[in-house]
mmCIF file of C-alpha atoms and ligand atoms in Angstrom:
data_model
loop_
_atom_site.group_PDB
_atom_site.id
_atom_site.type_symbol
_atom_site.label_atom_id
_atom_site.label_comp_id
_atom_site.label_asym_id
_atom_site.label_seq_id
_atom_site.Cartn_x
_atom_site.Cartn_y
_atom_site.Cartn_z
ATOM 1 C CA MET A 1 0.000 0.000 0.000
ATOM 2 C CA VAL A 2 1.273 3.443 -0.909
ATOM 3 C CA LYS A 3 0.060 6.508 0.959
ATOM 4 C CA ILE A 4 0.030 9.607 -1.233
ATOM 5 C CA GLU A 5 -0.023 13.035 0.438
ATOM 6 C CA SER A 6 0.443 16.609 -0.666
ATOM 7 C CA PHE A 7 4.029 17.834 -0.291
ATOM 8 C CA GLY A 8 3.291 21.460 -1.185
ATOM 9 C CA LYS A 9 3.897 23.232 -4.451
ATOM 10 C CA THR A 10 6.865 24.296 -6.558
ATOM 11 C CA LYS A 11 7.662 27.988 -7.062
ATOM 12 C CA SER A 12 5.741 27.841 -10.317
ATOM 13 C CA GLY A 13 2.697 26.430 -8.524
ATOM 14 C CA LYS A 14 2.942 22.772 -9.578
ATOM 15 C CA LYS A 15 1.635 20.239 -7.058
ATOM 16 C CA VAL A 16 4.206 17.953 -5.443
ATOM 17 C CA PHE A 17 3.503 14.678 -3.648
ATOM 18 C CA LEU A 18 4.923 12.513 -0.903
ATOM 19 C CA TYR A 19 4.692 8.759 -1.450
ATOM 20 C CA THR A 20 5.024 6.579 1.641
ATOM 21 C CA LEU A 21 5.530 2.820 1.538
ATOM 22 C CA ASN A 22 5.348 0.808 4.736
ATOM 23 C CA ASN A 23 5.798 -2.976 4.669
ATOM 24 C CA GLY A 24 5.541 -3.530 8.435
ATOM 25 C CA LYS A 25 9.348 -3.744 8.764
ATOM 26 C CA ALA A 26 10.506 -0.418 7.332
ATOM 27 C CA GLU A 27 9.027 2.733 5.890
ATOM 28 C CA VAL A 28 10.252 4.993 3.113
ATOM 29 C CA SER A 29 8.861 8.345 1.981
ATOM 30 C CA LEU A 30 9.754 9.605 -1.464
ATOM 31 C CA THR A 31 8.901 12.773 -3.325
ATOM 32 C CA ASN A 32 8.637 13.544 -7.005
ATOM 33 C CA ILE A 33 10.662 16.740 -6.601
ATOM 34 C CA GLY A 34 14.173 15.497 -7.302
ATOM 35 C CA ALA A 35 12.946 11.867 -7.132
ATOM 36 C CA ALA A 36 14.266 12.081 -3.579
ATOM 37 C CA VAL A 37 14.230 9.963 -0.442
ATOM 38 C CA VAL A 38 12.626 12.140 2.245
ATOM 39 C CA SER A 39 12.613 9.693 5.124
ATOM 40 C CA LEU A 40 13.715 6.136 5.719
ATOM 41 C CA LYS A 41 12.618 4.479 8.940
ATOM 42 C CA VAL A 42 14.281 1.244 10.013
ATOM 43 C CA PRO A 43 14.255 -0.649 13.322
ATOM 44 C CA ASP A 44 17.013 -0.138 15.888
ATOM 45 C CA LYS A 45 18.213 -2.786 18.375
ATOM 46 C CA ASN A 46 15.111 -2.160 20.521
ATOM 47 C CA SER A 47 12.805 -2.565 17.495
ATOM 48 C CA CYS A 48 12.008 1.171 17.541
ATOM 49 C CA LEU A 49 11.775 2.742 14.096
ATOM 50 C CA LYS A 50 14.418 5.423 13.541
ATOM 51 C CA ASP A 51 14.468 7.852 10.616
ATOM 52 C CA VAL A 52 18.047 7.548 9.350
ATOM 53 C CA VAL A 53 18.125 10.120 6.506
ATOM 54 C CA LEU A 54 18.128 13.903 6.321
ATOM 55 C CA GLY A 55 15.220 15.534 4.568
ATOM 56 C CA CYS A 56 12.809 18.462 4.609
ATOM 57 C CA ASP A 57 9.074 18.929 5.159
ATOM 58 C CA CYS A 58 7.954 20.425 1.851
ATOM 59 C CA ALA A 59 8.763 20.736 -1.842
ATOM 60 C CA LEU A 60 9.894 24.350 -1.708
ATOM 61 C CA ARG A 61 12.756 23.553 0.634
ATOM 62 C CA TYR A 62 14.018 21.014 -1.893
ATOM 63 C CA GLU A 63 13.628 23.490 -4.732
ATOM 64 C CA ASN A 64 15.461 26.235 -2.826
ATOM 65 C CA GLY A 65 17.992 23.965 -1.112
ATOM 66 C CA ASP A 66 21.598 23.379 -2.128
ATOM 67 C CA LYS A 67 22.459 20.241 -0.161
ATOM 68 C CA TYR A 68 20.912 17.575 -2.457
ATOM 69 C CA LEU A 69 19.213 15.872 0.510
ATOM 70 C CA GLY A 70 18.250 12.332 -0.535
ATOM 71 C CA ALA A 71 17.978 13.466 -4.145
ATOM 72 C CA THR A 72 18.595 11.864 -7.489
ATOM 73 C CA VAL A 73 21.630 13.643 -8.888
ATOM 74 C CA GLY A 74 22.173 13.965 -12.656
ATOM 75 C CA ARG A 75 22.941 14.055 -15.511
ATOM 76 C CA CYS A 76 26.421 13.850 -14.050
ATOM 77 C CA SER A 77 27.004 13.528 -10.343
ATOM 78 C CA ASN A 78 29.848 15.398 -8.622
ATOM 79 C CA ARG A 79 32.348 17.781 -10.224
ATOM 80 C CA ILE A 80 33.467 18.427 -13.800
ATOM 81 C CA LYS A 81 36.456 20.749 -14.179
ATOM 82 C CA ASN A 82 35.521 23.949 -16.057
ATOM 83 C CA GLY A 83 32.228 22.197 -16.931
ATOM 84 C CA ILE A 84 33.837 20.728 -20.047
ATOM 85 C CA ILE A 85 33.111 17.247 -21.378
ATOM 86 C CA PHE A 86 34.405 15.427 -24.453
ATOM 87 C CA LEU A 87 32.339 13.165 -26.673
ATOM 88 C CA ASN A 88 33.567 11.676 -29.936
ATOM 89 C CA GLY A 89 36.449 14.143 -30.017
ATOM 90 C CA LYS A 90 34.164 17.155 -29.612
ATOM 91 C CA SER A 91 34.039 19.300 -26.481
ATOM 92 C CA PHE A 92 30.851 20.614 -24.891
ATOM 93 C CA GLN A 93 30.594 23.476 -22.422
ATOM 94 C CA LEU A 94 28.204 22.632 -19.606
ATOM 95 C CA SER A 95 26.750 25.125 -17.146
ATOM 96 C CA GLN A 96 29.183 26.157 -14.383
ATOM 97 C CA ASN A 97 27.309 26.281 -11.093
ATOM 98 C CA GLU A 98 30.264 26.020 -8.682
ATOM 99 C CA GLY A 99 32.874 28.597 -9.630
ATOM 100 C CA ASP A 100 34.354 27.488 -12.966
ATOM 101 C CA ASN A 101 33.179 23.925 -12.457
ATOM 102 C CA GLN A 102 29.960 22.022 -12.694
ATOM 103 C CA LEU A 103 28.657 20.275 -9.591
ATOM 104 C CA HIS A 104 25.901 17.655 -9.579
ATOM 105 C CA GLY A 105 24.353 18.394 -12.983
ATOM 106 C CA GLY A 106 24.309 22.203 -12.961
ATOM 107 C CA PHE A 107 22.090 24.997 -11.652
ATOM 108 C CA GLU A 108 18.912 22.969 -12.064
ATOM 109 C CA GLY A 109 20.071 19.407 -11.983
ATOM 110 C CA PHE A 110 17.794 16.373 -11.716
ATOM 111 C CA ASN A 111 17.493 17.082 -7.973
ATOM 112 C CA LYS A 112 15.367 20.171 -8.754
ATOM 113 C CA LYS A 113 13.157 18.641 -11.440
ATOM 114 C CA LEU A 114 9.590 17.550 -11.008
ATOM 115 C CA TRP A 115 9.459 13.882 -11.991
ATOM 116 C CA ASP A 116 6.449 11.830 -13.069
ATOM 117 C CA ALA A 117 5.593 9.113 -10.565
ATOM 118 C CA GLU A 118 4.045 5.697 -11.020
ATOM 119 C CA ILE A 119 3.240 3.080 -8.391
ATOM 120 C CA ILE A 120 4.961 -0.243 -9.075
ATOM 121 C CA GLU A 121 5.146 -3.472 -7.060
ATOM 122 C CA ASN A 122 6.659 -2.571 -3.639
ATOM 123 C CA GLY A 123 7.759 0.784 -4.919
ATOM 124 C CA ILE A 124 7.585 3.926 -6.991
ATOM 125 C CA LYS A 125 9.024 4.592 -10.419
ATOM 126 C CA PHE A 126 9.979 8.192 -11.245
ATOM 127 C CA THR A 127 10.500 9.337 -14.831
ATOM 128 C CA TYR A 128 12.089 12.502 -16.182
ATOM 129 C CA ILE A 129 12.898 13.524 -19.754
ATOM 130 C CA SER A 130 15.851 15.882 -19.914
ATOM 131 C CA PRO A 131 15.770 17.856 -23.172
ATOM 132 C CA ASP A 132 18.700 18.247 -25.559
ATOM 133 C CA GLY A 133 20.917 21.092 -24.336
ATOM 134 C CA GLU A 134 19.709 21.123 -20.728
ATOM 135 C CA GLU A 135 22.555 22.513 -18.562
ATOM 136 C CA GLY A 136 24.690 22.222 -21.716
ATOM 137 C CA TYR A 137 24.362 18.439 -22.099
ATOM 138 C CA PRO A 138 23.905 17.176 -25.644
ATOM 139 C CA SER A 139 20.927 14.967 -26.659
ATOM 140 C CA MET A 140 17.675 14.087 -24.975
ATOM 141 C CA LEU A 141 17.924 11.722 -21.992
ATOM 142 C CA LYS A 142 14.973 9.737 -20.704
ATOM 143 C CA THR A 143 15.598 8.617 -17.129
ATOM 144 C CA GLU A 144 13.754 6.208 -14.855
ATOM 145 C CA VAL A 145 14.530 5.811 -11.166
ATOM 146 C CA SER A 146 12.690 3.001 -9.368
ATOM 147 C CA TYR A 147 12.724 2.666 -5.610
ATOM 148 C CA ILE A 148 11.745 -0.761 -4.268
ATOM 149 C CA LEU A 149 11.346 -1.519 -0.566
ATOM 150 C CA THR A 150 11.647 -5.181 0.463
ATOM 151 C CA GLY A 151 11.990 -5.922 4.164
ATOM 152 C CA THR A 152 14.524 -3.393 5.396
ATOM 153 C CA THR A 153 16.259 -3.062 2.009
ATOM 154 C CA LEU A 154 15.782 -0.130 -0.342
ATOM 155 C CA GLU A 155 16.800 -0.862 -3.913
ATOM 156 C CA ILE A 156 17.251 1.963 -6.409
ATOM 157 C CA HIS A 157 17.310 1.020 -10.088
ATOM 158 C CA TYR A 158 18.416 3.539 -12.691
ATOM 159 C CA LYS A 159 17.570 3.177 -16.370
ATOM 160 C CA ALA A 160 18.233 5.771 -19.041
ATOM 161 C CA ILE A 161 18.313 6.046 -22.807
ATOM 162 C CA SER A 162 19.371 8.836 -25.095
ATOM 163 C CA ASP A 163 18.778 9.740 -28.744
ATOM 164 C CA GLY A 164 22.442 10.707 -29.151
ATOM 165 C CA ASP A 165 25.738 10.123 -27.394
ATOM 166 C CA THR A 166 25.706 11.867 -24.020
ATOM 167 C CA VAL A 167 26.801 11.724 -20.400
ATOM 168 C CA CYS A 168 24.932 9.728 -17.795
ATOM 169 C CA ALA A 169 26.232 9.297 -14.253
ATOM 170 C CA LEU A 170 23.399 9.255 -11.740
ATOM 171 C CA THR A 171 23.535 8.817 -8.006
ATOM 172 C CA ASN A 172 21.437 9.043 -4.882
ATOM 173 C CA HIS A 173 22.526 11.673 -2.383
ATOM 174 C CA SER A 174 21.064 10.360 0.882
ATOM 175 C CA TYR A 175 22.660 11.616 4.081
ATOM 176 C CA PHE A 176 22.653 8.966 6.798
ATOM 177 C CA ASN A 177 22.733 9.204 10.545
ATOM 178 C CA LEU A 178 22.410 5.684 11.920
ATOM 179 C CA ASP A 179 21.408 6.981 15.352
ATOM 180 C CA GLY A 180 18.442 8.651 13.702
ATOM 181 C CA VAL A 181 18.513 12.200 12.338
ATOM 182 C CA GLY A 182 18.537 14.832 15.066
ATOM 183 C CA ASN A 183 20.427 12.539 17.442
ATOM 184 C CA GLY A 184 23.825 14.228 17.415
ATOM 185 C CA ASP A 185 26.728 13.944 15.002
ATOM 186 C CA ILE A 186 28.068 10.914 13.137
ATOM 187 C CA LEU A 187 31.589 10.926 14.570
ATOM 188 C CA SER A 188 31.187 7.761 16.643
ATOM 189 C CA GLN A 189 29.568 5.822 13.779
ATOM 190 C CA TYR A 190 31.667 3.260 11.941
ATOM 191 C CA VAL A 191 32.267 3.128 8.196
ATOM 192 C CA GLN A 192 33.966 0.424 6.164
ATOM 193 C CA ILE A 193 34.779 0.943 2.474
ATOM 194 C CA PHE A 194 35.734 -1.992 0.278
ATOM 195 C CA ALA A 195 38.434 -0.080 -1.564
ATOM 196 C CA GLU A 196 42.202 -0.365 -1.623
ATOM 197 C CA GLN A 197 42.572 2.885 -3.543
ATOM 198 C CA PHE A 198 41.090 6.357 -3.726
ATOM 199 C CA THR A 199 41.287 9.255 -6.165
ATOM 200 C CA THR A 200 43.119 12.347 -4.918
ATOM 201 C CA ASN A 201 41.612 15.816 -5.211
ATOM 202 C CA ASP A 202 43.023 19.278 -5.757
ATOM 203 C CA GLU A 203 41.978 22.055 -3.373
ATOM 204 C CA HIS A 204 38.720 22.507 -5.353
ATOM 205 C CA SER A 205 37.680 18.880 -4.711
ATOM 206 C CA LEU A 206 38.463 17.924 -8.313
ATOM 207 C CA PRO A 207 40.167 14.570 -8.853
ATOM 208 C CA THR A 208 43.564 15.102 -10.462
ATOM 209 C CA GLY A 209 43.768 11.660 -12.085
ATOM 210 C CA GLU A 210 46.079 10.266 -9.438
ATOM 211 C CA ILE A 211 44.920 7.023 -7.821
ATOM 212 C CA LEU A 212 46.583 6.236 -4.503
ATOM 213 C CA SER A 213 46.664 3.263 -2.189
ATOM 214 C CA VAL A 214 44.795 3.764 1.086
ATOM 215 C CA LYS A 215 47.586 1.903 2.889
ATOM 216 C CA ASP A 216 49.107 3.880 5.756
ATOM 217 C CA THR A 217 46.791 6.836 5.137
ATOM 218 C CA PRO A 218 43.708 8.070 7.035
ATOM 219 C CA MET A 219 41.726 7.097 3.913
ATOM 220 C CA ASP A 220 42.022 3.425 4.874
ATOM 221 C CA PHE A 221 38.516 2.181 5.715
ATOM 222 C CA LEU A 222 39.188 -1.460 4.797
ATOM 223 C CA THR A 223 38.375 -2.364 8.375
ATOM 224 C CA PRO A 224 35.506 -0.527 10.106
ATOM 225 C CA LYS A 225 36.636 2.809 11.492
ATOM 226 C CA GLN A 226 34.833 5.537 13.417
ATOM 227 C CA LEU A 227 34.277 8.609 11.246
ATOM 228 C CA GLY A 228 35.631 10.816 14.020
ATOM 229 C CA ALA A 229 38.935 8.936 14.229
ATOM 230 C CA ASP A 230 40.742 10.799 11.412
ATOM 231 C CA ILE A 231 38.256 13.499 10.415
ATOM 232 C CA ASN A 232 40.440 16.279 11.825
ATOM 233 C CA SER A 233 43.693 14.785 10.539
ATOM 234 C CA ASP A 234 46.203 17.131 8.876
ATOM 235 C CA TYR A 235 46.370 14.795 5.863
ATOM 236 C CA GLU A 236 46.132 17.161 2.878
ATOM 237 C CA GLN A 237 43.045 15.504 1.318
ATOM 238 C CA ILE A 238 41.137 15.793 4.586
ATOM 239 C CA LYS A 239 42.291 19.369 5.196
ATOM 240 C CA PHE A 240 41.170 20.404 1.674
ATOM 241 C CA ALA A 241 37.631 19.172 2.355
ATOM 242 C CA LYS A 242 37.455 19.931 6.098
ATOM 243 C CA GLY A 243 36.581 16.284 6.581
ATOM 244 C CA PHE A 244 36.062 13.313 4.268
ATOM 245 C CA ASP A 245 35.006 14.092 0.706
ATOM 246 C CA ASN A 246 36.801 11.814 -1.746
ATOM 247 C CA ASN A 247 36.025 9.067 -4.202
ATOM 248 C CA TRP A 248 37.113 5.517 -3.372
ATOM 249 C CA VAL A 249 37.781 2.900 -6.069
ATOM 250 C CA ILE A 250 35.487 -0.028 -5.364
ATOM 251 C CA LYS A 251 37.392 -3.313 -5.141
ATOM 252 C CA ASN A 252 36.169 -6.066 -7.483
ATOM 253 C CA TYR A 253 34.164 -3.678 -9.696
ATOM 254 C CA ASP A 254 33.458 -5.391 -13.015
ATOM 255 C CA GLY A 255 30.874 -3.069 -14.562
ATOM 256 C CA LYS A 256 27.999 -5.519 -14.102
ATOM 257 C CA SER A 257 27.875 -7.339 -10.759
ATOM 258 C CA ILE A 258 26.165 -5.654 -7.837
ATOM 259 C CA ILE A 259 28.718 -5.846 -5.032
ATOM 260 C CA THR A 260 29.192 -4.482 -1.539
ATOM 261 C CA ALA A 261 30.933 -1.127 -1.722
ATOM 262 C CA ALA A 262 30.629 -0.022 1.897
ATOM 263 C CA LYS A 263 29.149 -0.811 5.273
ATOM 264 C CA ALA A 264 28.368 1.364 8.272
ATOM 265 C CA PHE A 265 26.984 0.858 11.749
ATOM 266 C CA SER A 266 26.225 2.568 15.026
ATOM 267 C CA LYS A 267 26.962 0.691 18.237
ATOM 268 C CA HIS A 268 24.531 3.011 19.966
ATOM 269 C CA SER A 269 21.403 2.258 17.883
ATOM 270 C CA GLY A 270 22.629 -1.119 16.650
ATOM 271 C CA ILE A 271 21.596 -0.136 13.097
ATOM 272 C CA THR A 272 23.772 -1.420 10.254
ATOM 273 C CA LEU A 273 23.837 -0.230 6.646
ATOM 274 C CA GLU A 274 25.304 -2.053 3.671
ATOM 275 C CA VAL A 275 25.697 -0.208 0.360
ATOM 276 C CA LEU A 276 25.806 -2.279 -2.821
ATOM 277 C CA THR A 277 26.230 -1.155 -6.410
ATOM 278 C CA ASN A 278 27.500 -1.931 -9.894
ATOM 279 C CA LEU A 279 29.067 1.530 -10.212
ATOM 280 C CA PRO A 280 32.880 1.923 -10.021
ATOM 281 C CA GLY A 281 33.287 4.495 -7.235
ATOM 282 C CA ILE A 282 31.905 5.656 -3.935
ATOM 283 C CA GLN A 283 32.149 9.116 -2.381
ATOM 284 C CA LEU A 284 32.369 9.270 1.374
ATOM 285 C CA TYR A 285 31.261 12.768 2.321
ATOM 286 C CA SER A 286 31.074 13.595 6.006
ATOM 287 C CA GLY A 287 28.596 16.475 5.768
ATOM 288 C CA ASN A 288 31.346 19.098 5.832
ATOM 289 C CA PHE A 289 29.202 21.724 4.079
ATOM 290 C CA LEU A 290 26.207 21.230 6.370
ATOM 291 C CA ASP A 291 26.104 24.477 8.267
ATOM 292 C CA GLY A 292 23.027 24.571 10.479
ATOM 293 C CA ALA A 293 21.194 26.452 7.741
ATOM 294 C CA GLY A 294 18.237 24.956 5.940
ATOM 295 C CA ILE A 295 15.344 23.603 7.864
ATOM 296 C CA GLY A 296 15.194 19.866 8.295
ATOM 297 C CA LYS A 297 12.234 17.745 9.229
ATOM 298 C CA LYS A 298 10.010 19.213 11.949
ATOM 299 C CA GLY A 299 12.031 22.435 11.852
ATOM 300 C CA ALA A 300 15.297 20.789 12.925
ATOM 301 C CA GLU A 301 18.608 22.441 12.089
ATOM 302 C CA ILE A 302 20.857 20.499 9.742
ATOM 303 C CA LYS A 303 24.122 20.697 11.634
ATOM 304 C CA ASN A 304 27.687 20.186 10.470
ATOM 305 C CA ARG A 305 28.720 16.511 10.411
ATOM 306 C CA SER A 306 25.243 15.436 11.489
ATOM 307 C CA ALA A 307 25.072 12.888 8.657
ATOM 308 C CA PHE A 308 27.309 11.212 6.086
ATOM 309 C CA CYS A 309 26.854 10.252 2.439
ATOM 310 C CA LEU A 310 28.074 7.163 0.642
ATOM 311 C CA GLU A 311 27.401 8.145 -2.971
ATOM 312 C CA CYS A 312 27.856 5.348 -5.496
ATOM 313 C CA GLN A 313 29.125 6.967 -8.669
ATOM 314 C CA TYR A 314 31.408 7.211 -11.666
ATOM 315 C CA PHE A 315 34.673 8.806 -10.537
ATOM 316 C CA PRO A 316 34.209 12.598 -10.475
ATOM 317 C CA ASN A 317 35.935 14.743 -13.113
ATOM 318 C CA ALA A 318 36.235 11.716 -15.414
ATOM 319 C CA PHE A 319 36.438 13.720 -18.652
ATOM 320 C CA ALA A 320 39.653 15.409 -17.534
ATOM 321 C CA ASN A 321 41.141 12.018 -16.622
ATOM 322 C CA GLU A 322 41.248 9.403 -19.369
ATOM 323 C CA ASN A 323 42.389 6.744 -16.898
ATOM 324 C CA PHE A 324 38.964 6.887 -15.182
ATOM 325 C CA PRO A 325 35.920 4.920 -16.434
ATOM 326 C CA GLN A 326 34.094 7.314 -18.789
ATOM 327 C CA PRO A 327 30.415 7.978 -17.986
ATOM 328 C CA VAL A 328 29.351 8.045 -21.628
ATOM 329 C CA LEU A 329 25.986 6.732 -22.749
ATOM 330 C CA LYS A 330 25.884 5.971 -26.447
ATOM 331 C CA ALA A 331 22.753 6.578 -28.521
ATOM 332 C CA GLY A 332 20.336 3.687 -28.124
ATOM 333 C CA GLU A 333 22.306 2.011 -25.309
ATOM 334 C CA VAL A 334 20.573 1.413 -21.988
ATOM 335 C CA TYR A 335 22.113 2.879 -18.840
ATOM 336 C CA ASP A 336 21.375 0.253 -16.201
ATOM 337 C CA LYS A 337 22.768 0.841 -12.725
ATOM 338 C CA THR A 338 21.712 -0.082 -9.218
ATOM 339 C CA ILE A 339 22.306 1.237 -5.722
ATOM 340 C CA ILE A 340 21.071 -0.753 -2.730
ATOM 341 C CA TYR A 341 20.823 0.346 0.894
ATOM 342 C CA LYS A 342 20.403 -2.730 3.059
ATOM 343 C CA PHE A 343 19.685 -2.212 6.764
ATOM 344 C CA GLY A 344 20.030 -4.621 9.656
ATOM 345 C CA ILE A 345 20.935 -4.899 13.312
ATOM 346 C CA ILE A 346 24.403 -5.618 14.756
HETATM 347 C C1 LIG B 401 29.039 15.699 -2.755
HETATM 348 C C2 LIG B 401 30.331 16.385 -2.952
HETATM 349 C C3 LIG B 401 30.541 17.382 -1.856
HETATM 350 C C4 LIG B 401 29.376 18.337 -1.762
HETATM 351 C C5 LIG B 401 28.091 17.577 -1.623
HETATM 352 C C6 LIG B 401 26.861 18.458 -1.695
HETATM 353 O O1 LIG B 401 29.102 14.826 -1.734
HETATM 354 O O2 LIG B 401 31.409 15.487 -3.004
HETATM 355 O O3 LIG B 401 31.744 18.095 -2.067
HETATM 356 O O4 LIG B 401 29.328 19.151 -2.913
HETATM 357 O O5 LIG B 401 27.969 16.631 -2.632
HETATM 358 O O6 LIG B 401 26.868 19.484 -0.771
#
């Protein structure tokens, strides 16, 4: 059963909805603005449901916001240096919404679009058609994002097709706090990333092309580590971002298989999260730009380091770095990627 409620209106007066699915074990609320996850309630060790993702109470806050809370990010997630991409030997200038660079699809990325919604078995399918030239991207892109809730697992399936060669690199930008949002910061929560390497950034958070081993660095999350352990380290990458904000190279990526990229847990709530994907990279972002501004659910402040993201993705700035997998979708090909958030108890 899906409960459909009003979620307010966009600036231009279009109605927005909140879709809530509850299967007796977990509950997810989704909205068609940004095809976003608004809330995700899972049981803690005492069987109490805890909302483990940041979100807001109405559509306008998503439209005016700049934190991508729970949103679908596209056409290209993360940063592109100077907003320039290359396709078939031709360069294209995209919109530049973060200084000279493009971040998360431009000024009005997929996170700000009003998607069509359709109820499917155990879930909702959102559809958006991005016209040729939107934010500078060539060709039309038809995108489907399906959220499916089974038990305490939320699966997100991405499908896209284009009428010409283009870029497609979608992600979900959920911010997690495994103690439940509003219950302090995430510094004592543990994260494990199944990656032996990470991509290094310049001071503008743009990958330089260098891929380094995590060995003997604070970027080593091969065994579970508390986020607070190295977050204030003077390691250059961490200083640049004022916390964690890099891309890790997922071990055993083969382009097809859906594999575990990361795990996280809180000893306090007992809630565990496993992130699976068939994408090549994962961004650990420790909420460094959360600044208390923006109004969260029930008027709560969204404080610094009050949640973390594990964004499954193509490596950022791939067009400037030929050694990275290229997020190119050829005309007629089907983009078919999955991100899974699987919850449990320690
Ligand atoms: C991603 C980026 C961060 C930041 C957030 C959005 O996680 O890596 O640098 O831009 O999105 O605030």
